[in-house]
Amino acid sequence: MPEYPLPYPSLIGLDDVLPEPPVAFHVMTKPIGPLCNLDCTYCFYLRKESLYPDAADWKMSDAVLEAYVRQYIEAQQVPECHFAWQGGEPTLLGVDFYRRAVAYQHKYRRPGMVIHTAFQTNGTLLDEEWCAFLRENHFLIGLSIDGPRELHDHYRVNKGGKPTFDQVYAALQLLQRERVEHNVLCVVNARNAPHGLEVYEFFRGEGIEFLQFIPAVERLPDGGVTEWTVPAEAYGQFLCDIFDAWVVRDVGRVYVQIFDVALRAWCGLDPGLCVFSPTCGNAMALEHNGDLYSCDHYVVDYNRLGNIVETPIAELAARPFQRKFGTDKSAMLPRYCRECEVRFTCNGGCPKDRFITTPDGEQGLNYLCAGFKRFFGHIDPAMKYMAAEIRNGRAPANVMAWERARRVRQAGVTPGAEEPCPCGSGRRYGRCCGLRRGRRMR
């Protein structure tokens, strides 16, 4: 089954690309490879076991661990270094593995360097010992959960096909109780996509302040997509529904990654996330044995850059192949994308999803294009307002009152005091915009 739509990156003119090492780069580290205690239907990484058919031990050795930590810190030409542990399921290694990782970080950290550590987990193996370690060492935990029970359990099951919501929800409560810094990663798929507001209200009700919504997109050999792949328009509507609730009551209280990324773009900045940046190539993936790949979504033989035990990681990251992998994201955009009004924020999206054709028949359009256009077009008025507030030294949260007033004006009628307020707050008009309006009139 193909992992990418075309031979990517293009090798044309490769010899002309100078191997300039990046000032800083990111590595998503898979210390136990694709091994996991769950069997989520949409997980593309479980199949990576086939890359290492002779593997007897998937645990990253201490020699590889130390080499990685040392080389990665040395390669960063900035005063910060960001480690990210993922899988598979990284907790399968046990907490002592990460105690050694932290010890190596202290050993090789340059004076004045700040080290940040993120840890993505399904949460099912977390306990008080884990939480104490994570809290004491300032790990940021990403917990994978796809919404309330009936939505989460549709695809996120264990090896026996049984639901996992109760275990993951218990992990969320444990992280909150033990005061471990955390956010939620929600995979937007065919099942939960029609329920954006329900998903958001669930997380909001659980006190989650930081949210990521990652679209599930997987191509089939015949050119179609899997049954769990989120439809493009549904993905856009999912984000719109959440934004409409967020923008009138939660700005500055709840942080949604794609909203923050969009605001950066409307402020004229690089979006700051590889998926929406003009180029990529500075976010690689490291397997358990030290093999470095172009990207988490390109862990295939074609995109193996080398092994850090044999070649320093900084040299692998600077290889012409990898540099061209990054620049081709922009160079290979079809004309339809180059002329698009929302290109400044989406930049064509992730190359792994560019497998459909444009209206004029050109290859390389992102499968999620319709969703991106729907969402970024929908949020344009509010984003312009927030960007203007920031430029004028004011709080972007002012958009909440502005957006509520705009919706009341658009409604064109004045509801009764006990009727729902047209601003979308969920409150009665007399207790919401009607109350404020009355105060202004007096």
Tab-separated table of C-alpha atoms in Angstrom:
chain	number	residue	atom	x	y	z
A	1	MET	CA	0.000	0.000	0.000
A	2	PRO	CA	1.631	3.300	-1.053
A	3	GLU	CA	2.659	5.725	1.674
A	4	TYR	CA	2.916	8.687	-0.705
A	5	PRO	CA	1.198	9.505	-3.983
A	6	LEU	CA	4.228	10.062	-6.222
A	7	PRO	CA	8.001	9.542	-6.028
A	8	TYR	CA	8.628	12.351	-3.588
A	9	PRO	CA	10.756	14.402	-3.412
A	10	SER	CA	11.697	14.944	-7.032
A	11	LEU	CA	15.307	14.035	-7.742
A	12	ILE	CA	15.569	16.491	-10.634
A	13	GLY	CA	18.448	18.891	-9.990
A	14	LEU	CA	19.393	17.190	-6.731
A	15	ASP	CA	23.105	17.794	-7.314
A	16	ASP	CA	22.444	21.525	-7.422
A	17	VAL	CA	21.055	21.599	-3.875
A	18	LEU	CA	23.592	22.695	-1.282
A	19	PRO	CA	23.520	20.716	1.988
A	20	GLU	CA	23.076	23.614	4.393
A	21	PRO	CA	22.452	22.226	7.883
A	22	PRO	CA	19.310	23.632	9.506
A	23	VAL	CA	19.850	25.933	12.451
A	24	ALA	CA	17.351	23.844	14.381
A	25	PHE	CA	15.219	20.842	13.559
A	26	HIS	CA	12.723	18.556	15.233
A	27	VAL	CA	12.760	14.790	15.636
A	28	MET	CA	9.801	12.636	16.564
A	29	THR	CA	11.405	9.734	18.392
A	30	LYS	CA	9.944	6.209	18.317
A	31	PRO	CA	11.934	4.425	21.058
A	32	ILE	CA	9.846	1.261	20.785
A	33	GLY	CA	9.085	1.562	17.082
A	34	PRO	CA	5.505	0.747	16.083
A	35	LEU	CA	4.724	-1.535	19.032
A	36	CYS	CA	1.541	-0.637	20.889
A	37	ASN	CA	-0.829	-2.217	23.384
A	38	LEU	CA	-3.816	-0.888	21.419
A	39	ASP	CA	-5.023	-1.703	17.918
A	40	CYS	CA	-6.636	1.515	16.698
A	41	THR	CA	-8.247	0.916	13.330
A	42	TYR	CA	-6.837	4.023	11.681
A	43	CYS	CA	-3.259	3.765	13.037
A	44	PHE	CA	-0.901	3.818	10.061
A	45	TYR	CA	2.185	3.241	12.221
A	46	LEU	CA	1.365	-0.275	13.384
A	47	ARG	CA	2.274	-1.534	9.910
A	48	LYS	CA	5.850	-0.278	10.246
A	49	GLU	CA	6.788	-3.613	11.816
A	50	SER	CA	7.185	-4.822	8.234
A	51	LEU	CA	10.211	-2.522	7.812
A	52	TYR	CA	12.151	-4.616	10.310
A	53	PRO	CA	11.045	-8.236	9.751
A	54	ASP	CA	14.051	-9.623	11.630
A	55	ALA	CA	13.703	-7.392	14.690
A	56	ALA	CA	13.941	-9.417	17.895
A	57	ASP	CA	13.968	-6.488	20.309
A	58	TRP	CA	12.135	-3.263	19.562
A	59	LYS	CA	13.471	-1.430	22.601
A	60	MET	CA	15.894	1.386	21.841
A	61	SER	CA	19.271	0.352	23.241
A	62	ASP	CA	21.086	2.481	25.761
A	63	ALA	CA	23.864	3.096	23.240
A	64	VAL	CA	21.417	4.455	20.651
A	65	LEU	CA	19.594	6.487	23.302
A	66	GLU	CA	22.756	8.209	24.503
A	67	ALA	CA	24.008	8.805	20.966
A	68	TYR	CA	20.691	10.327	19.997
A	69	VAL	CA	20.418	12.666	22.997
A	70	ARG	CA	24.010	13.847	22.607
A	71	GLN	CA	23.842	14.369	18.843
A	72	TYR	CA	20.431	15.994	18.904
A	73	ILE	CA	21.465	18.550	21.532
A	74	GLU	CA	24.734	19.272	19.733
A	75	ALA	CA	22.928	19.813	16.424
A	76	GLN	CA	20.626	22.560	17.717
A	77	GLN	CA	22.218	25.942	16.985
A	78	VAL	CA	19.667	27.672	19.199
A	79	PRO	CA	19.362	27.901	23.005
A	80	GLU	CA	16.402	25.484	23.163
A	81	CYS	CA	16.024	21.789	22.394
A	82	HIS	CA	12.688	19.995	22.018
A	83	PHE	CA	12.441	16.240	22.558
A	84	ALA	CA	9.301	14.368	21.516
A	85	TRP	CA	8.724	10.716	22.463
A	86	GLN	CA	6.053	8.810	20.555
A	87	GLY	CA	5.285	5.354	19.229
A	88	GLY	CA	3.703	2.988	19.002
A	89	GLU	CA	3.101	3.425	22.672
A	90	PRO	CA	6.171	4.883	24.442
A	91	THR	CA	5.049	3.893	27.961
A	92	LEU	CA	5.666	0.231	27.049
A	93	LEU	CA	9.352	0.911	27.754
A	94	GLY	CA	8.712	1.681	31.416
A	95	VAL	CA	9.583	4.813	33.341
A	96	ASP	CA	13.250	3.848	33.922
A	97	PHE	CA	14.017	4.248	30.212
A	98	TYR	CA	12.975	7.901	30.387
A	99	ARG	CA	14.869	8.427	33.623
A	100	ARG	CA	17.990	7.500	31.640
A	101	ALA	CA	16.928	9.804	28.813
A	102	VAL	CA	16.565	12.709	31.244
A	103	ALA	CA	19.957	11.899	32.771
A	104	TYR	CA	21.559	12.071	29.312
A	105	GLN	CA	19.792	15.366	28.642
A	106	HIS	CA	21.367	16.825	31.788
A	107	LYS	CA	24.741	15.353	30.884
A	108	TYR	CA	24.915	16.882	27.404
A	109	ARG	CA	22.899	20.072	27.833
A	110	ARG	CA	24.928	23.168	27.038
A	111	PRO	CA	25.081	25.905	29.696
A	112	GLY	CA	22.001	28.089	29.378
A	113	MET	CA	20.150	25.668	27.076
A	114	VAL	CA	16.508	25.007	27.891
A	115	ILE	CA	15.249	21.489	27.188
A	116	HIS	CA	11.561	20.788	26.571
A	117	THR	CA	10.089	17.295	26.453
A	118	ALA	CA	6.780	16.172	24.953
A	119	PHE	CA	5.327	12.697	25.313
A	120	GLN	CA	2.426	11.323	23.259
A	121	THR	CA	0.517	8.433	24.828
A	122	ASN	CA	-2.771	6.556	24.809
A	123	GLY	CA	-2.617	6.832	28.604
A	124	THR	CA	-3.674	3.279	29.397
A	125	LEU	CA	-0.447	2.414	31.284
A	126	LEU	CA	-0.080	5.615	33.276
A	127	ASP	CA	-0.059	5.381	37.069
A	128	GLU	CA	1.068	7.469	40.045
A	129	GLU	CA	4.747	6.583	39.529
A	130	TRP	CA	4.594	7.705	35.929
A	131	CYS	CA	2.833	10.923	36.869
A	132	ALA	CA	5.321	11.785	39.594
A	133	PHE	CA	8.190	11.366	37.126
A	134	LEU	CA	6.455	13.319	34.368
A	135	ARG	CA	5.516	16.175	36.689
A	136	GLU	CA	8.953	16.412	38.316
A	137	ASN	CA	10.692	16.521	34.931
A	138	HIS	CA	8.210	18.938	33.323
A	139	PHE	CA	7.059	16.643	30.533
A	140	LEU	CA	4.190	17.881	28.372
A	141	ILE	CA	1.822	14.947	27.862
A	142	GLY	CA	-0.290	14.582	24.756
A	143	LEU	CA	-3.199	12.266	25.502
A	144	SER	CA	-4.897	10.601	22.544
A	145	ILE	CA	-8.674	10.639	22.911
A	146	ASP	CA	-11.270	11.086	20.179
A	147	GLY	CA	-14.159	12.586	22.120
A	148	PRO	CA	-16.912	11.107	24.308
A	149	ARG	CA	-17.249	7.370	24.774
A	150	GLU	CA	-19.316	6.361	21.743
A	151	LEU	CA	-17.102	8.364	19.369
A	152	HIS	CA	-13.766	7.410	20.931
A	153	ASP	CA	-14.522	3.681	21.097
A	154	HIS	CA	-15.507	3.368	17.442
A	155	TYR	CA	-11.894	3.092	16.252
A	156	ARG	CA	-9.714	3.218	19.390
A	157	VAL	CA	-9.792	-0.386	20.599
A	158	ASN	CA	-7.354	-2.763	22.279
A	159	LYS	CA	-5.753	-5.892	20.830
A	160	GLY	CA	-8.905	-7.829	21.583
A	161	GLY	CA	-11.091	-5.304	19.795
A	162	LYS	CA	-12.534	-4.043	23.091
A	163	PRO	CA	-13.279	-0.358	23.796
A	164	THR	CA	-10.671	1.762	25.564
A	165	PHE	CA	-12.547	4.894	26.629
A	166	ASP	CA	-12.722	4.004	30.327
A	167	GLN	CA	-8.960	3.485	30.547
A	168	VAL	CA	-8.117	6.657	28.638
A	169	TYR	CA	-10.633	8.734	30.583
A	170	ALA	CA	-9.138	7.436	33.829
A	171	ALA	CA	-5.717	8.538	32.541
A	172	LEU	CA	-7.087	12.025	31.865
A	173	GLN	CA	-8.421	12.268	35.390
A	174	LEU	CA	-5.118	10.976	36.758
A	175	LEU	CA	-3.106	13.591	34.855
A	176	GLN	CA	-5.401	16.312	36.144
A	177	ARG	CA	-5.320	15.040	39.715
A	178	GLU	CA	-1.516	14.684	39.712
A	179	ARG	CA	-1.075	18.115	38.078
A	180	VAL	CA	0.825	16.849	35.051
A	181	GLU	CA	0.861	19.332	32.172
A	182	HIS	CA	-1.141	17.874	29.325
A	183	ASN	CA	-3.126	18.484	26.186
A	184	VAL	CA	-5.446	16.357	24.087
A	185	LEU	CA	-4.860	15.024	20.582
A	186	CYS	CA	-8.094	14.115	18.857
A	187	VAL	CA	-8.029	12.289	15.526
A	188	VAL	CA	-10.818	13.599	13.306
A	189	ASN	CA	-12.211	10.622	11.420
A	190	ALA	CA	-15.309	9.522	9.548
A	191	ARG	CA	-17.119	8.690	12.803
A	192	ASN	CA	-16.602	11.803	14.924
A	193	ALA	CA	-16.404	14.398	12.123
A	194	PRO	CA	-20.192	15.042	12.040
A	195	HIS	CA	-20.101	15.795	15.781
A	196	GLY	CA	-17.638	18.673	16.076
A	197	LEU	CA	-19.582	20.656	18.649
A	198	GLU	CA	-20.262	17.551	20.752
A	199	VAL	CA	-16.557	16.665	20.732
A	200	TYR	CA	-15.568	20.211	21.689
A	201	GLU	CA	-18.138	20.488	24.467
A	202	PHE	CA	-16.936	17.182	25.889
A	203	PHE	CA	-13.331	18.361	26.098
A	204	ARG	CA	-14.372	21.776	27.355
A	205	GLY	CA	-16.500	20.166	30.053
A	206	GLU	CA	-13.514	18.126	31.177
A	207	GLY	CA	-11.425	21.270	31.636
A	208	ILE	CA	-9.085	20.666	28.685
A	209	GLU	CA	-7.339	23.915	27.784
A	210	PHE	CA	-5.152	22.778	24.866
A	211	LEU	CA	-6.522	20.813	21.907
A	212	GLN	CA	-5.165	19.385	18.675
A	213	PHE	CA	-7.433	18.070	15.945
A	214	ILE	CA	-5.558	15.839	13.498
A	215	PRO	CA	-7.365	14.610	10.355
A	216	ALA	CA	-7.210	10.890	9.556
A	217	VAL	CA	-6.394	10.533	5.850
A	218	GLU	CA	-5.226	7.272	4.303
A	219	ARG	CA	-5.110	6.379	0.661
A	220	LEU	CA	-5.952	2.962	-0.772
A	221	PRO	CA	-3.975	1.323	-3.593
A	222	ASP	CA	-6.862	1.922	-6.009
A	223	GLY	CA	-6.673	5.669	-5.410
A	224	GLY	CA	-9.594	5.857	-2.989
A	225	VAL	CA	-9.456	6.336	0.762
A	226	THR	CA	-10.155	4.100	3.738
A	227	GLU	CA	-13.562	3.988	5.370
A	228	TRP	CA	-12.234	5.800	8.426
A	229	THR	CA	-10.731	8.693	6.446
A	230	VAL	CA	-12.492	11.952	7.244
A	231	PRO	CA	-14.367	13.413	4.246
A	232	ALA	CA	-12.760	16.711	3.268
A	233	GLU	CA	-15.904	18.844	3.568
A	234	ALA	CA	-16.806	17.167	6.860
A	235	TYR	CA	-13.369	18.028	8.253
A	236	GLY	CA	-13.858	21.665	7.326
A	237	GLN	CA	-17.330	21.751	8.865
A	238	PHE	CA	-16.039	20.022	12.024
A	239	LEU	CA	-13.532	22.848	12.509
A	240	CYS	CA	-16.112	25.520	11.646
A	241	ASP	CA	-18.565	24.194	14.225
A	242	ILE	CA	-15.906	24.249	16.927
A	243	PHE	CA	-14.647	27.680	15.921
A	244	ASP	CA	-18.162	29.135	16.066
A	245	ALA	CA	-18.498	28.040	19.690
A	246	TRP	CA	-14.938	28.997	20.646
A	247	VAL	CA	-14.900	32.488	19.146
A	248	VAL	CA	-17.809	33.794	21.259
A	249	ARG	CA	-16.781	32.446	24.656
A	250	ASP	CA	-13.395	30.700	24.864
A	251	VAL	CA	-10.732	32.898	23.230
A	252	GLY	CA	-7.859	33.142	25.699
A	253	ARG	CA	-9.319	30.290	27.763
A	254	VAL	CA	-9.135	27.305	25.414
A	255	TYR	CA	-6.307	26.980	22.904
A	256	VAL	CA	-6.915	25.027	19.703
A	257	GLN	CA	-3.752	24.414	17.724
A	258	ILE	CA	-5.175	25.043	14.254
A	259	PHE	CA	-6.796	28.298	15.416
A	260	ASP	CA	-3.455	29.512	16.793
A	261	VAL	CA	-1.722	28.480	13.558
A	262	ALA	CA	-4.310	30.353	11.500
A	263	LEU	CA	-3.955	33.509	13.585
A	264	ARG	CA	-0.191	33.473	13.013
A	265	ALA	CA	-0.834	33.344	9.272
A	266	TRP	CA	-3.324	36.232	9.406
A	267	CYS	CA	-0.681	38.195	11.324
A	268	GLY	CA	1.745	37.658	8.463
A	269	LEU	CA	3.892	35.086	10.291
A	270	ASP	CA	4.925	31.588	9.338
A	271	PRO	CA	2.156	29.289	10.605
A	272	GLY	CA	4.726	27.508	12.781
A	273	LEU	CA	3.405	24.002	12.081
A	274	CYS	CA	5.023	21.851	9.405
A	275	VAL	CA	1.687	20.891	7.847
A	276	PHE	CA	0.918	24.534	7.005
A	277	SER	CA	4.425	25.944	6.540
A	278	PRO	CA	5.568	26.821	3.001
A	279	THR	CA	8.340	24.224	3.198
A	280	CYS	CA	9.034	21.240	5.438
A	281	GLY	CA	11.925	18.852	5.990
A	282	ASN	CA	12.862	19.968	9.502
A	283	ALA	CA	10.600	17.482	11.282
A	284	MET	CA	12.012	13.975	11.008
A	285	ALA	CA	11.315	10.622	12.640
A	286	LEU	CA	13.799	8.408	14.485
A	287	GLU	CA	13.187	4.685	14.792
A	288	HIS	CA	14.205	2.479	17.718
A	289	ASN	CA	17.462	1.315	16.079
A	290	GLY	CA	18.699	4.799	15.138
A	291	ASP	CA	17.330	4.944	11.594
A	292	LEU	CA	16.326	8.501	10.676
A	293	TYR	CA	13.497	9.129	8.192
A	294	SER	CA	12.314	12.230	6.341
A	295	CYS	CA	9.040	12.497	8.304
A	296	ASP	CA	6.714	10.542	10.552
A	297	HIS	CA	4.500	9.948	7.495
A	298	TYR	CA	7.418	8.929	5.283
A	299	VAL	CA	8.903	6.108	7.324
A	300	VAL	CA	9.572	4.038	4.206
A	301	ASP	CA	12.771	2.691	2.654
A	302	TYR	CA	12.824	5.461	0.050
A	303	ASN	CA	12.971	8.152	2.746
A	304	ARG	CA	15.502	6.533	5.076
A	305	LEU	CA	18.248	9.121	5.524
A	306	GLY	CA	20.658	6.853	7.380
A	307	ASN	CA	21.453	5.698	10.888
A	308	ILE	CA	22.719	7.986	13.638
A	309	VAL	CA	25.103	5.317	14.933
A	310	GLU	CA	26.911	5.445	11.590
A	311	THR	CA	26.386	9.120	10.616
A	312	PRO	CA	25.785	12.108	12.922
A	313	ILE	CA	22.196	13.252	12.997
A	314	ALA	CA	23.136	16.810	11.967
A	315	GLU	CA	24.722	15.467	8.780
A	316	LEU	CA	21.671	13.332	8.004
A	317	ALA	CA	19.341	16.293	8.513
A	318	ALA	CA	21.453	18.363	6.092
A	319	ARG	CA	21.584	15.810	3.280
A	320	PRO	CA	20.544	17.198	-0.136
A	321	PHE	CA	17.770	14.616	-0.389
A	322	GLN	CA	16.167	15.879	2.836
A	323	ARG	CA	16.627	19.544	1.973
A	324	LYS	CA	14.910	18.928	-1.366
A	325	PHE	CA	12.210	16.943	0.380
A	326	GLY	CA	11.430	20.151	2.253
A	327	THR	CA	11.644	22.649	-0.587
A	328	ASP	CA	9.622	20.462	-2.952
A	329	LYS	CA	6.595	21.051	-0.748
A	330	SER	CA	6.379	24.515	-2.253
A	331	ALA	CA	7.982	23.812	-5.631
A	332	MET	CA	5.525	21.046	-6.503
A	333	LEU	CA	2.335	22.960	-5.708
A	334	PRO	CA	-0.135	22.867	-8.618
A	335	ARG	CA	-1.189	26.175	-10.179
A	336	TYR	CA	-4.624	25.851	-8.569
A	337	CYS	CA	-2.933	26.051	-5.138
A	338	ARG	CA	-0.501	28.795	-6.088
A	339	GLU	CA	-3.422	31.019	-7.101
A	340	CYS	CA	-5.658	30.115	-4.129
A	341	GLU	CA	-6.841	32.861	-1.772
A	342	VAL	CA	-6.054	30.775	1.339
A	343	ARG	CA	-2.632	29.578	0.258
A	344	PHE	CA	-1.035	32.032	2.721
A	345	THR	CA	-2.320	29.930	5.607
A	346	CYS	CA	-2.567	26.373	4.245
A	347	ASN	CA	0.380	26.306	1.786
A	348	GLY	CA	-1.029	23.182	0.190
A	349	GLY	CA	-1.152	21.163	3.415
A	350	CYS	CA	0.869	18.019	4.079
A	351	PRO	CA	2.474	16.435	0.980
A	352	LYS	CA	1.273	12.986	2.073
A	353	ASP	CA	-2.311	14.119	1.374
A	354	ARG	CA	-1.677	15.581	-2.080
A	355	PHE	CA	-3.128	12.802	-4.182
A	356	ILE	CA	-6.177	14.215	-5.944
A	357	THR	CA	-6.379	16.332	-9.072
A	358	THR	CA	-7.259	20.002	-9.422
A	359	PRO	CA	-10.424	21.084	-11.294
A	360	ASP	CA	-8.270	21.561	-14.399
A	361	GLY	CA	-6.760	18.079	-14.123
A	362	GLU	CA	-3.362	18.823	-12.581
A	363	GLN	CA	-1.978	16.278	-10.128
A	364	GLY	CA	-0.986	17.076	-6.552
A	365	LEU	CA	-4.012	18.726	-4.940
A	366	ASN	CA	-4.501	18.051	-1.248
A	367	TYR	CA	-7.334	15.653	-0.457
A	368	LEU	CA	-8.452	18.050	2.301
A	369	CYS	CA	-8.493	21.111	0.026
A	370	ALA	CA	-12.269	21.570	0.127
A	371	GLY	CA	-12.202	21.379	3.916
A	372	PHE	CA	-9.353	23.876	4.172
A	373	LYS	CA	-11.181	26.329	1.920
A	374	ARG	CA	-14.393	25.898	3.876
A	375	PHE	CA	-12.701	26.480	7.229
A	376	PHE	CA	-10.218	29.226	6.396
A	377	GLY	CA	-12.837	31.130	4.424
A	378	HIS	CA	-15.301	30.859	7.296
A	379	ILE	CA	-12.934	32.223	9.952
A	380	ASP	CA	-11.590	35.098	7.830
A	381	PRO	CA	-13.646	37.954	9.422
A	382	ALA	CA	-12.778	36.969	12.991
A	383	MET	CA	-9.128	36.329	12.140
A	384	LYS	CA	-8.787	39.733	10.488
A	385	TYR	CA	-10.279	41.350	13.588
A	386	MET	CA	-7.946	39.491	15.973
A	387	ALA	CA	-4.890	40.257	13.824
A	388	ALA	CA	-5.827	43.965	13.857
A	389	GLU	CA	-6.221	43.901	17.640
A	390	ILE	CA	-2.766	42.376	18.012
A	391	ARG	CA	-1.191	44.945	15.677
A	392	ASN	CA	-2.770	47.710	17.783
A	393	GLY	CA	-1.546	46.274	21.056
A	394	ARG	CA	-4.939	45.034	22.192
A	395	ALA	CA	-6.112	41.611	23.318
A	396	PRO	CA	-7.322	39.253	20.571
A	397	ALA	CA	-9.940	38.023	23.060
A	398	ASN	CA	-11.836	41.232	22.240
A	399	VAL	CA	-13.099	39.305	19.237
A	400	MET	CA	-15.671	37.584	21.449
A	401	ALA	CA	-17.751	40.725	22.023
A	402	TRP	CA	-17.231	41.798	18.404
A	403	GLU	CA	-18.383	38.437	17.050
A	404	ARG	CA	-21.423	38.288	19.333
A	405	ALA	CA	-22.505	41.744	18.202
A	406	ARG	CA	-21.936	40.809	14.563
A	407	ARG	CA	-24.161	37.758	14.864
A	408	VAL	CA	-26.936	39.729	16.523
A	409	ARG	CA	-26.815	42.263	13.679
A	410	GLN	CA	-26.860	39.492	11.085
A	411	ALA	CA	-29.909	37.914	12.740
A	412	GLY	CA	-31.900	41.022	11.760
A	413	VAL	CA	-34.516	40.535	14.476
A	414	THR	CA	-34.598	41.161	18.203
A	415	PRO	CA	-35.496	37.944	20.041
A	416	GLY	CA	-37.487	37.820	23.221
A	417	ALA	CA	-35.637	37.900	26.529
A	418	GLU	CA	-36.199	34.169	27.096
A	419	GLU	CA	-35.270	33.104	23.563
A	420	PRO	CA	-31.776	31.801	22.635
A	421	CYS	CA	-29.355	34.620	21.959
A	422	PRO	CA	-28.394	34.745	18.261
A	423	CYS	CA	-24.775	35.350	19.193
A	424	GLY	CA	-24.307	31.620	19.744
A	425	SER	CA	-23.347	31.771	23.411
A	426	GLY	CA	-26.031	29.263	24.384
A	427	ARG	CA	-27.563	31.712	26.872
A	428	ARG	CA	-30.942	33.434	26.791
A	429	TYR	CA	-30.987	36.760	24.968
A	430	GLY	CA	-32.075	38.669	28.090
A	431	ARG	CA	-29.104	37.265	29.998
A	432	CYS	CA	-26.624	37.810	27.185
A	433	CYS	CA	-26.497	40.406	24.389
A	434	GLY	CA	-29.913	41.760	25.346
A	435	LEU	CA	-28.632	42.597	28.804
A	436	ARG	CA	-25.569	44.388	27.452
A	437	ARG	CA	-27.669	46.213	24.886
A	438	GLY	CA	-29.993	47.435	27.610
A	439	ARG	CA	-27.080	48.774	29.592
A	440	ARG	CA	-25.777	50.673	26.589
A	441	MET	CA	-29.223	52.234	25.987
A	442	ARG	CA	-29.372	53.512	29.543
